[in-house]
Coordinates of C-alpha atoms in Angstrom, one line a residue:
Chain A
M1 CA 36.4 107.0 37.0
K2 CA 37.2 106.8 40.6
K3 CA 40.5 105.7 42.1
F4 CA 39.6 102.8 44.4
I5 CA 41.2 102.2 47.7
L6 CA 42.5 98.7 48.2
S7 CA 43.7 97.2 51.4
I8 CA 46.8 95.0 51.1
V9 CA 46.3 91.5 52.4
L10 CA 48.9 89.2 51.0
L11 CA 50.7 91.1 48.4
S12 CA 53.7 92.8 49.9
T13 CA 56.1 91.3 52.3
S14 CA 57.3 94.6 53.6
V15 CA 53.8 95.9 54.2
L16 CA 52.8 92.6 55.8
T17 CA 55.8 92.9 58.1
S18 CA 54.7 96.4 59.0
F19 CA 51.2 95.3 59.7
A20 CA 52.2 92.3 61.8
Q21 CA 54.6 94.4 63.8
N22 CA 52.2 97.3 64.3
H23 CA 49.8 94.9 66.0
T24 CA 52.4 94.3 68.8
N25 CA 53.6 97.9 68.7
D26 CA 57.1 96.6 67.9
L27 CA 59.6 98.5 65.8
T28 CA 59.2 97.5 62.2
Q29 CA 62.3 96.3 60.3
G30 CA 62.1 99.5 58.2
E31 CA 62.2 101.6 61.4
I32 CA 65.1 99.6 62.7
E33 CA 67.0 100.2 59.5
A34 CA 66.2 103.9 59.6
F35 CA 67.4 104.1 63.2
K36 CA 70.7 102.4 62.2
V37 CA 71.3 105.1 59.6
Q38 CA 70.4 107.8 62.2
C39 CA 72.8 106.1 64.7
Q40 CA 75.7 106.1 62.2
E41 CA 75.1 109.8 61.4
R42 CA 75.0 110.8 65.1
I43 CA 78.2 108.8 65.8
D44 CA 79.8 110.5 62.9
A45 CA 78.7 113.9 64.3
F46 CA 79.9 112.9 67.8
Q47 CA 83.4 111.8 66.5
M48 CA 83.7 115.0 64.4
A49 CA 82.9 117.1 67.4
L50 CA 85.5 115.3 69.6
E51 CA 88.1 116.0 66.9
I52 CA 87.2 119.7 67.0
I53 CA 87.1 119.9 70.8
A54 CA 90.5 118.3 71.1
D55 CA 92.2 120.3 68.3
K56 CA 94.1 123.2 69.8
R57 CA 93.9 125.2 66.6
Q58 CA 90.1 125.3 66.4
N59 CA 87.8 128.2 67.2
A60 CA 86.7 128.4 70.9
E61 CA 83.1 129.3 70.0
I62 CA 82.7 126.1 68.0
K63 CA 84.2 124.1 70.8
N64 CA 81.9 125.6 73.4
H65 CA 78.9 124.9 71.2
Y66 CA 79.8 121.3 70.7
I67 CA 80.6 120.8 74.4
S68 CA 77.2 122.1 75.3
T69 CA 75.4 120.2 72.5
I70 CA 76.9 116.7 72.6
P71 CA 75.2 115.7 75.9
E72 CA 71.8 116.2 74.1
M73 CA 72.6 113.0 72.2
F74 CA 72.9 111.0 75.4
M75 CA 70.5 109.7 78.1
G76 CA 69.6 112.4 80.6
N77 CA 71.4 115.0 78.5
G78 CA 74.5 113.9 80.3
D79 CA 73.0 114.2 83.7
P80 CA 71.7 111.5 86.1
W81 CA 68.5 109.9 84.5
T82 CA 65.6 107.6 85.3
D83 CA 64.6 104.8 82.9
T84 CA 61.1 103.8 81.9
N85 CA 60.8 101.4 84.9
G86 CA 61.7 104.2 87.3
T87 CA 65.2 103.0 88.0
K88 CA 67.7 105.8 88.6
H89 CA 71.0 105.8 86.8
N90 CA 74.2 107.9 87.1
A91 CA 75.1 110.4 84.5
V92 CA 76.5 108.6 81.3
E93 CA 80.2 107.9 81.5
M94 CA 83.0 107.9 79.0
Q95 CA 85.8 105.4 79.4
I96 CA 89.3 106.6 78.5
S97 CA 92.4 104.5 78.1
A98 CA 96.1 104.9 77.9
I99 CA 99.0 102.5 77.4
R100 CA 101.9 103.0 79.8
N101 CA 104.8 100.6 80.0
G102 CA 103.0 98.1 77.9
N103 CA 99.9 98.0 80.2
T104 CA 96.5 99.4 79.3
H105 CA 95.0 101.7 81.9
V106 CA 91.3 102.3 81.7
S107 CA 89.3 104.9 83.8
S108 CA 85.9 106.4 83.6
L109 CA 84.5 109.9 84.0
P110 CA 81.1 111.6 83.4
L111 CA 80.6 112.6 79.8
K112 CA 80.4 116.3 80.6
S113 CA 83.7 116.2 82.6
Y114 CA 85.3 114.2 79.8
L115 CA 84.5 116.9 77.2
Q116 CA 86.0 119.7 79.4
R117 CA 89.1 117.5 80.0
L118 CA 89.4 116.8 76.3
R119 CA 89.5 120.5 75.5
N120 CA 92.2 121.1 78.2
L121 CA 94.6 118.3 77.6
K122 CA 98.2 119.3 78.4
Y123 CA 99.6 118.6 75.0
T124 CA 100.5 121.5 72.8
R125 CA 98.9 119.6 69.8
V126 CA 96.2 117.0 69.9
E127 CA 94.7 115.1 67.0
I128 CA 91.8 112.7 67.2
K129 CA 90.9 111.1 63.9
K130 CA 88.2 108.7 62.9
A131 CA 89.8 105.4 61.9
K132 CA 86.9 103.7 60.0
T133 CA 83.2 103.6 59.7
C134 CA 81.4 102.6 62.9
R135 CA 79.7 99.2 63.2
I136 CA 76.2 98.8 64.6
S137 CA 74.9 95.6 66.2
N138 CA 71.4 94.3 65.8
F139 CA 68.8 96.0 68.0
Y140 CA 67.4 93.8 70.8
K141 CA 64.0 94.2 72.3
V142 CA 64.4 94.6 76.1
N143 CA 60.7 95.3 76.8
E144 CA 57.6 96.8 75.1
N145 CA 59.2 100.3 75.4
L146 CA 62.9 99.7 74.9
Y147 CA 65.4 98.4 72.4
T148 CA 69.1 98.4 72.8
A149 CA 72.1 98.0 70.5
T150 CA 75.9 98.6 70.6
C151 CA 77.7 100.9 68.2
T152 CA 81.4 100.4 67.9
F153 CA 83.6 103.3 66.6
F154 CA 87.3 103.6 66.0
Q155 CA 89.7 106.4 66.5
Y156 CA 93.4 107.4 66.4
F157 CA 94.7 109.7 69.2
T158 CA 97.9 111.7 68.8
G159 CA 99.4 114.0 71.5
Q160 CA 102.4 116.2 70.9
S161 CA 104.5 118.6 73.0
G162 CA 106.1 121.1 70.7
E163 CA 107.3 119.0 67.7
T164 CA 107.8 115.9 69.8
L165 CA 105.3 113.1 69.5
V166 CA 104.4 112.1 73.1
Y167 CA 101.6 109.7 72.8
R168 CA 99.8 107.9 70.0
D169 CA 97.2 105.1 70.1
Y170 CA 94.3 103.4 68.3
T171 CA 91.1 102.8 70.3
Q172 CA 88.0 100.9 69.7
K173 CA 85.0 102.1 71.8
D174 CA 81.5 100.7 72.3
V175 CA 78.6 103.0 72.9
D176 CA 75.3 101.8 74.2
V177 CA 72.3 102.8 72.0
Y178 CA 68.8 103.0 73.4
I179 CA 65.6 103.4 71.5
Q180 CA 62.8 104.0 73.9
R181 CA 59.2 104.8 73.6
V182 CA 58.2 108.3 74.7
E183 CA 54.7 109.4 75.4
D184 CA 54.2 113.0 74.4
G185 CA 51.1 115.0 75.2
S186 CA 50.7 116.5 71.8
L187 CA 52.4 114.0 69.4
G188 CA 51.3 110.8 71.1
S189 CA 53.8 107.9 71.3
Y190 CA 57.0 107.9 69.4
W191 CA 60.5 106.2 69.5
D192 CA 63.5 108.2 70.6
M193 CA 67.1 107.2 70.2
K194 CA 69.8 108.2 72.7
F195 CA 73.3 107.0 73.5
G196 CA 74.4 105.6 76.9
D197 CA 77.8 104.8 78.4
V198 CA 80.9 104.7 76.2
N199 CA 83.3 101.9 77.0
V200 CA 86.8 101.1 75.7
S201 CA 86.9 97.7 74.1
E202 CA 90.5 97.8 72.7
T203 CA 93.5 100.0 72.8
K204 CA 96.7 99.5 70.8
T205 CA 99.8 101.5 70.4
M206 CA 100.5 102.4 66.8
S207 CA 103.4 100.0 66.7
D208 CA 100.9 97.1 67.3
L209 CA 99.0 97.9 64.2
Chain B
M1 CA 72.7 155.8 31.9
K2 CA 72.6 155.3 35.7
K3 CA 70.0 152.6 35.2
F4 CA 72.1 151.0 32.5
L5 CA 75.2 150.9 34.8
L6 CA 73.1 149.5 37.6
F7 CA 71.8 146.8 35.3
I8 CA 75.4 145.9 34.3
A9 CA 76.4 145.9 37.9
L10 CA 73.5 143.6 38.9
C11 CA 74.4 141.3 36.0
L12 CA 78.0 141.1 37.3
I13 CA 77.1 140.3 40.9
T14 CA 74.4 137.8 40.1
P15 CA 75.8 135.6 37.4
S16 CA 74.5 132.4 39.0
I17 CA 70.9 133.5 38.5
A18 CA 71.4 133.9 34.7
I19 CA 73.1 130.6 34.1
G20 CA 72.1 127.1 35.2
Q21 CA 69.4 124.7 33.9
T22 CA 66.0 124.5 35.5
F23 CA 64.1 121.4 36.6
H24 CA 60.5 122.4 36.3
A25 CA 58.5 120.3 38.8
I26 CA 54.8 120.6 38.2
I27 CA 52.4 118.7 40.5
F28 CA 48.7 118.7 40.5
A29 CA 47.4 116.6 43.4
N30 CA 43.8 116.3 44.6
T31 CA 44.9 116.1 48.3
K32 CA 41.4 117.2 49.6
S33 CA 39.4 114.9 47.4
P34 CA 36.4 113.8 49.5
G35 CA 34.6 110.5 49.5
N36 CA 31.1 109.8 48.2
P37 CA 28.8 111.9 50.5
N38 CA 26.2 109.1 50.2
N39 CA 28.6 106.5 51.5
P40 CA 29.7 107.2 55.1
N41 CA 32.4 104.5 54.8
D42 CA 34.1 106.3 51.8
S43 CA 36.8 108.6 53.1
G44 CA 37.9 109.5 49.6
I45 CA 41.3 109.4 48.0
G46 CA 42.6 112.7 49.6
P47 CA 44.8 111.1 52.3
S48 CA 46.3 108.7 49.7
V49 CA 46.9 111.5 47.3
T50 CA 48.6 113.5 50.1
V51 CA 51.0 110.7 50.5
D52 CA 51.8 110.7 46.8
F53 CA 52.2 114.5 46.8
E54 CA 54.6 114.6 49.8
R55 CA 56.7 111.7 48.5
M56 CA 56.9 113.1 44.9
S57 CA 57.8 116.5 46.2
I58 CA 60.7 115.0 48.1
E59 CA 61.7 112.9 45.0
M60 CA 61.6 116.0 42.8
T61 CA 63.9 117.9 45.1
T62 CA 66.3 114.9 45.3
I63 CA 66.4 114.5 41.5
A64 CA 67.1 118.3 40.9
K65 CA 69.9 118.2 43.6
S66 CA 71.4 115.0 42.1
I67 CA 71.7 116.4 38.6
G68 CA 72.7 119.9 39.5
Y69 CA 69.6 121.7 38.3
N70 CA 67.8 124.6 40.0
I71 CA 64.3 123.4 40.9
R72 CA 61.3 125.6 40.1
K73 CA 58.1 124.3 41.7
Y74 CA 54.6 124.7 40.4
Y75 CA 52.5 122.9 43.1
Y76 CA 48.7 122.9 42.9
Y77 CA 46.9 120.9 45.6
G78 CA 44.4 121.4 48.4
T79 CA 41.4 123.6 47.7
Q80 CA 39.6 124.0 44.4
Q81 CA 41.1 127.5 44.2
S82 CA 44.5 125.9 43.6
F83 CA 43.6 122.5 42.1
N84 CA 41.7 123.5 38.9
R85 CA 41.9 123.5 35.2
R86 CA 42.4 127.2 34.9
N87 CA 45.7 126.9 36.9
L88 CA 46.8 124.0 34.8
E89 CA 46.2 125.9 31.6
A90 CA 48.0 128.9 33.0
V91 CA 51.1 127.0 34.1
L92 CA 51.3 125.2 30.8
N93 CA 50.8 128.5 28.8
N94 CA 53.3 130.4 30.8
L95 CA 56.0 127.8 30.9
T96 CA 59.2 128.9 29.3
C97 CA 62.1 126.5 28.8
A98 CA 65.7 126.8 28.0
P99 CA 67.0 124.1 25.7
N100 CA 68.6 122.0 28.5
D101 CA 65.6 122.4 30.9
I102 CA 63.7 119.4 32.1
V103 CA 60.0 119.4 32.8
Y104 CA 58.5 116.8 35.1
F105 CA 54.7 116.9 35.3
Y106 CA 53.0 114.7 37.9
Y107 CA 49.3 114.2 38.6
S108 CA 47.5 112.2 41.3
G109 CA 43.7 112.2 41.6
H110 CA 40.6 111.1 39.9
G111 CA 40.6 110.3 36.1
G112 CA 38.7 108.7 33.3
R113 CA 38.5 108.5 29.5
A114 CA 36.1 109.8 27.0
M115 CA 34.1 107.2 25.0
N116 CA 35.8 108.5 21.8
E117 CA 39.3 108.8 23.3
K118 CA 41.9 107.8 20.8
S119 CA 45.1 107.9 23.0
E120 CA 45.8 105.3 25.5
F121 CA 46.0 107.9 28.2
P122 CA 43.2 109.2 30.5
E123 CA 41.9 112.6 31.4
M124 CA 42.5 114.2 34.7
V125 CA 39.5 115.4 36.8
L126 CA 40.5 118.9 38.0
R127 CA 37.8 119.2 40.6
V128 CA 38.0 118.9 44.4
P129 CA 34.3 118.3 45.4
Y130 CA 33.0 114.8 44.8
G131 CA 31.7 114.0 41.3
L132 CA 32.0 115.9 38.0
A133 CA 30.1 119.1 37.4
S134 CA 31.2 119.9 34.0
E135 CA 33.3 118.5 31.1
S136 CA 35.5 121.6 31.4
E137 CA 36.9 120.0 34.6
L138 CA 38.5 117.3 32.6
Y139 CA 41.9 117.6 30.9
P140 CA 43.7 114.9 28.8
L141 CA 47.1 113.8 30.2
Y142 CA 48.4 113.4 26.6
D143 CA 47.6 117.1 25.9
V144 CA 49.8 118.1 28.8
Y145 CA 52.6 116.0 27.2
N146 CA 52.1 117.6 23.8
Q147 CA 52.0 121.1 25.2
I148 CA 55.1 120.7 27.2
K149 CA 56.9 119.1 24.2
R150 CA 56.1 122.3 22.2
K151 CA 58.1 124.3 24.7
S152 CA 61.1 122.3 23.6
P153 CA 62.7 121.3 26.9
R154 CA 65.5 118.7 26.8
L155 CA 63.3 116.1 28.5
T156 CA 59.6 116.0 29.1
I157 CA 58.2 113.6 31.7
V158 CA 54.4 113.4 32.2
M159 CA 53.2 110.9 34.8
G160 CA 49.7 110.3 36.1
D161 CA 48.3 108.1 38.8
L162 CA 44.6 108.1 38.0
C163 CA 41.8 105.9 36.6
N164 CA 41.6 105.2 32.9
S165 CA 38.1 103.8 32.9
T166 CA 35.4 105.1 30.6
I167 CA 33.2 107.9 31.7
K168 CA 29.8 106.8 30.4
G169 CA 28.2 109.3 28.0
Y170 CA 31.2 111.6 27.9
Y171 CA 32.5 112.3 24.4
R172 CA 35.5 114.6 24.2
N173 CA 35.3 117.7 22.0
E174 CA 38.7 117.6 20.4
N175 CA 38.9 121.4 19.7
N176 CA 38.0 122.3 23.2
A177 CA 40.4 119.9 24.8
S178 CA 43.5 120.9 22.9
K179 CA 43.2 124.6 23.8
G180 CA 44.7 124.8 27.2
A181 CA 47.9 125.1 28.5
T182 CA 62.7 112.8 47.6
V183 CA 70.7 109.7 50.7
L184 CA 72.6 111.3 48.0
S185 CA 75.5 109.1 47.0
K186 CA 77.7 108.5 44.0
S187 CA 75.2 105.8 42.9
S188 CA 72.2 108.2 43.3
F189 CA 74.0 110.9 41.4
D190 CA 74.9 108.4 38.6
L191 CA 71.4 107.0 38.5
Y192 CA 69.6 110.3 38.3
K193 CA 72.1 111.6 35.7
N194 CA 71.6 108.5 33.6
L195 CA 67.8 108.9 33.7
F196 CA 67.6 112.7 33.3
L197 CA 70.8 113.9 31.6
N198 CA 71.8 111.1 29.3
V199 CA 68.6 111.1 27.3
K200 CA 66.5 113.7 25.6
G201 CA 62.9 113.6 24.3
G202 CA 59.8 112.8 26.3
L203 CA 57.9 110.1 28.1
I204 CA 54.3 109.9 29.2
V205 CA 53.0 107.3 31.6
S206 CA 49.6 106.7 33.2
S207 CA 48.8 104.3 36.0
S208 CA 46.3 102.1 34.1
K209 CA 45.4 101.0 30.6
P210 CA 42.2 102.2 28.8
S211 CA 38.9 101.2 30.3
V212 CA 40.4 100.3 33.6
T213 CA 40.4 102.0 37.0
S214 CA 43.5 102.7 39.2
T215 CA 43.7 102.1 42.9
C216 CA 45.2 103.5 46.0
I217 CA 46.7 101.1 48.5
Q218 CA 46.5 100.9 52.3
T219 CA 47.8 98.6 54.9
I220 CA 45.1 96.7 56.7
D221 CA 45.4 99.1 59.6
D222 CA 44.4 101.9 57.2
K223 CA 47.8 103.5 56.7
D224 CA 47.8 105.2 53.3
L225 CA 50.6 104.2 51.0
G226 CA 49.5 106.4 48.2
G227 CA 48.5 105.4 44.6
N228 CA 49.4 101.9 43.6
F229 CA 51.4 103.1 40.6
T230 CA 53.1 106.0 42.4
H231 CA 54.0 103.8 45.4
N232 CA 55.6 101.2 43.1
F233 CA 57.4 103.8 41.0
L234 CA 59.0 105.5 44.0
E235 CA 59.9 102.2 45.7
T236 CA 61.5 100.8 42.5
L237 CA 63.4 104.1 41.9
Q238 CA 64.7 104.2 45.5
T239 CA 65.6 100.5 45.4
C240 CA 67.8 101.2 42.4
V241 CA 69.4 104.1 44.2
A242 CA 69.9 102.0 47.4
Y243 CA 71.4 99.0 45.6
D244 CA 73.4 100.9 43.0
I245 CA 71.4 99.3 40.1
D246 CA 72.0 100.9 36.8
V247 CA 68.5 101.4 35.2
S248 CA 67.1 102.9 32.1
W249 CA 63.6 104.4 31.8
D250 CA 62.2 101.4 29.9
K251 CA 63.6 98.9 32.4
L252 CA 62.4 101.0 35.3
F253 CA 58.8 101.1 33.9
D254 CA 58.8 97.4 33.1
E255 CA 59.6 96.7 36.7
V256 CA 57.0 99.3 38.0
A257 CA 54.4 97.7 35.7
K258 CA 55.2 94.2 37.0
K259 CA 54.6 95.4 40.6
T260 CA 51.6 97.5 39.8
R261 CA 49.9 94.5 38.0
K262 CA 49.9 92.6 41.3
F263 CA 46.8 94.5 42.3
N264 CA 43.4 94.0 40.6
V265 CA 41.1 96.8 39.6
I266 CA 37.8 97.0 37.8
D267 CA 37.3 97.4 34.1
D268 CA 34.4 99.0 32.3
K269 CA 32.5 95.7 32.2
G270 CA 32.8 95.3 36.0
N271 CA 35.5 92.6 35.7
E272 CA 38.5 92.4 38.0
V273 CA 41.7 92.8 36.0
P274 CA 45.3 93.6 36.9
Q275 CA 46.1 97.3 37.1
D276 CA 48.5 97.7 34.1
P277 CA 50.2 101.0 33.6
V278 CA 50.6 102.4 30.0
Y279 CA 53.7 104.3 28.9
K280 CA 55.3 105.7 25.8
L281 CA 58.9 106.5 25.6
H282 CA 60.3 108.8 22.9
L283 CA 63.9 109.1 24.1
T284 CA 67.2 109.2 22.4
T285 CA 70.6 108.9 24.0
A286 CA 72.2 112.4 24.2
P287 CA 74.5 112.9 27.2
I288 CA 74.7 116.5 28.5
N289 CA 78.0 118.0 29.7
N290 CA 77.2 119.0 33.3
N291 CA 80.8 119.0 34.6
N292 CA 80.4 122.4 36.0
F293 CA 77.7 121.2 38.3
D294 CA 78.8 121.8 41.9
S295 CA 76.6 119.6 44.2
S296 CA 78.0 121.3 47.3
V297 CA 76.3 124.6 46.7
L298 CA 73.1 125.2 48.7
A299 CA 70.7 126.7 46.2
V300 CA 68.5 129.6 47.2
P301 CA 64.9 128.4 46.5
I302 CA 63.2 129.8 43.4
T303 CA 59.8 131.3 44.1
S304 CA 56.9 129.0 43.2
N305 CA 53.2 129.7 42.5
D306 CA 52.2 128.5 45.9
D307 CA 52.6 130.6 49.1
A308 CA 52.6 127.5 51.3
T309 CA 55.3 125.9 49.2
N310 CA 57.4 129.2 49.3
Q311 CA 57.0 129.2 53.0
R312 CA 58.1 125.6 53.4
D313 CA 61.1 126.3 51.0
K314 CA 62.1 129.4 52.9
M315 CA 62.0 127.4 56.2
A316 CA 63.9 124.5 54.6
Y317 CA 66.6 126.9 53.3
T318 CA 67.0 128.5 56.8
L319 CA 67.4 125.0 58.4
S320 CA 69.7 123.9 55.6
K321 CA 72.0 126.8 56.3
V322 CA 72.5 125.2 59.8
C323 CA 73.2 121.6 58.4
N324 CA 74.8 121.9 55.0
R325 CA 78.3 120.4 55.3
N326 CA 79.8 122.8 52.9
I327 CA 79.0 125.9 55.0
D328 CA 81.7 126.9 57.5
K329 CA 81.1 125.3 60.9
L330 CA 81.0 128.6 62.8
D331 CA 78.6 130.1 60.3
R332 CA 76.3 127.1 60.7
I333 CA 76.3 127.7 64.5
H334 CA 75.6 131.4 63.9
N335 CA 72.7 130.5 61.6
I336 CA 70.9 128.7 64.4
K337 CA 69.6 132.0 65.7
E338 CA 67.8 132.8 62.5
A339 CA 66.3 129.3 62.4
K340 CA 65.3 129.4 66.1
A341 CA 63.3 132.6 65.4
L342 CA 60.9 130.5 63.2
F343 CA 59.8 128.4 66.1
S344 CA 57.3 129.1 68.8
G345 CA 59.7 128.3 71.6
A346 CA 60.9 125.4 73.8
N347 CA 57.7 123.4 73.2
A348 CA 58.0 123.4 69.4
R349 CA 58.6 119.9 68.1
V350 CA 60.3 118.5 65.0
Q351 CA 59.8 115.1 63.5
V352 CA 62.1 113.6 60.9
V353 CA 60.6 111.1 58.5
G354 CA 62.5 108.6 56.3
F355 CA 62.3 108.3 52.6
D356 CA 59.0 106.5 52.8
N357 CA 57.5 109.6 54.3
S358 CA 56.0 107.6 57.2
T359 CA 58.8 106.1 59.2
I360 CA 59.6 108.6 62.0
V361 CA 63.3 108.4 62.7
N362 CA 63.7 111.4 65.1
T363 CA 61.4 113.4 67.3
C364 CA 62.8 116.2 69.4
S365 CA 62.4 119.8 70.5
A366 CA 63.2 122.4 67.9
N367 CA 66.2 123.6 69.9
S368 CA 67.7 120.1 70.1
Y369 CA 67.1 119.6 66.4
L370 CA 68.9 122.7 65.5
N371 CA 71.8 121.8 67.7
Y372 CA 71.9 118.4 66.0
L373 CA 71.8 120.0 62.5
S374 CA 74.8 122.2 63.5
M375 CA 76.9 119.1 64.2
A376 CA 75.7 116.9 61.3
T377 CA 78.7 115.8 59.2
N378 CA 77.1 114.5 56.0
M379 CA 73.9 116.5 55.5
D380 CA 73.0 118.5 52.4
Q381 CA 69.6 120.0 53.1
V382 CA 66.3 119.6 54.9
V383 CA 63.0 119.3 53.0
V384 CA 60.0 120.7 54.9
I385 CA 57.0 118.5 54.4
N386 CA 54.4 120.2 56.6
S387 CA 54.1 122.4 59.7
T388 CA 51.6 123.8 62.1
T389 CA 51.9 127.3 63.4
D390 CA 50.6 129.3 66.4
N391 CA 48.6 132.5 66.2
A392 CA 51.8 134.5 65.8
G393 CA 52.8 132.5 62.8
K394 CA 55.6 130.7 64.7
V395 CA 56.1 127.0 64.0
K396 CA 54.7 124.6 66.7
Y397 CA 55.2 121.4 64.8
L398 CA 57.5 120.7 61.8
K399 CA 57.7 117.5 59.7
V400 CA 60.9 117.3 57.7
H401 CA 62.9 114.9 55.6
E402 CA 66.7 115.1 55.5
I403 CA 68.9 114.7 52.4
H404 CA 72.3 113.3 53.3
Y405 CA 75.4 112.4 51.5
K406 CA 76.6 108.8 51.9

């Protein structure tokens, strides 16, 4: 009449994996897959927000909300931060690129400054468009409390002055992804995912495509 | 006359309430079932049933959303005041179905069978404290099926995860017994439509064959995975969704049975035998035209029997108004204020769990979570699983599951 409770010993690969990994407090394969899905969703949100911030036709209140909210996805909320080993880091940076006279020029600026700059670009019309779905590398264990990965996203940038197309390119950017263990007084230990620096890995003019 | 005009006016402004099919989700789950008081090592099946309850409630919401039905929840769990035979009879007696409605009944808890039981299906034990005080606490699963069928819904599903072993000395009084009354994608929409909208009739399934117990499963480090049958049912269903596998009810249950049989249980003679689910399908192919279904609409929750469920649904609806991709972006940002008022302040925490209801994929402050929701690009809704509140009734901790579009 009773429902008996049975412990799984050798019957399920996934459960076994979970068990084996729980012993070393590693992320399970299931958790890694779940974080990959989360990572993709956050990159999608980040890209959508950049599109809105750059677009001159969009509502200022939405832009302000996104500018203040985006840094929460990044290490240190966009401010200087200290890692789990106590090492201090500068505020996360965003690399930007432009092709002039056939040469690619790359520069970096803090994420928060980048967002303000993106809103105030001198073009009369700006369009940033997601080119394709982002790609996420495997997660690598750095130490007991940290995993890292790289997520690559792709975007088109178009800048116009009046009706004249002034600049157009296709950029591939790599963002560092960190999953770190956090100790919380009330919830105990949990894994938290944040983004780090964003680097340009490739820039092409539209005629190169 | 004024009342008549008011009635006409109300009918005109609320047409969406009058139309639309209902997915009746009925769950009886013995989530507080204790262990044997004479055995200090027996913690009871309550924690495992809680896993079943939370996962099934996510799945019910997902199914209803995928097939474009309004979900009406009838959730009975927790204390004896909620989880009892009287409430089961009441919900079955009071159930009213339109011709295209679907009724999905799910039970997780203790069970057994009478020595004179004729059907292959067991009886539920609708009692929270350990043991059985009276035969009136028993109720046959098959009677639930028959009673729902009599209400003539389009599809009746009755599913139980419970023992089917014989209760020694218990003979059922037939007259007495028959009295009573969780990433949405195109593939998930197709799969759920195929299972729920392309057939009509009924199906009844129980987690083990006559004279055999059922089991809950745990990892060796004591993490509850729920009932063996329920766990395998949900895993199989979600695998079909994830890998875009076209599946019918009979193929689905064949696969679930194969997985459930991997675990041995005890029969009436004390022998170890595989746990073998039993199921009867009475289904005919009858596609329903549901082309008017607009999956983008965020449905206002229908009031259920349970205050806690209503509270969770209300909270989920408030959060969903911040994340639903079909709501105007500026409105979503403005809706943050209403959602923020539910929480106790900066220290309130939100945890997001994956489809297995255990993998934590996000932990953050309530403010940060609401900001994230306001930017999400592919989200449909948030399902609230549980929460804790402070003395003022404000949420200190919230556990949620997110439903996304692919």
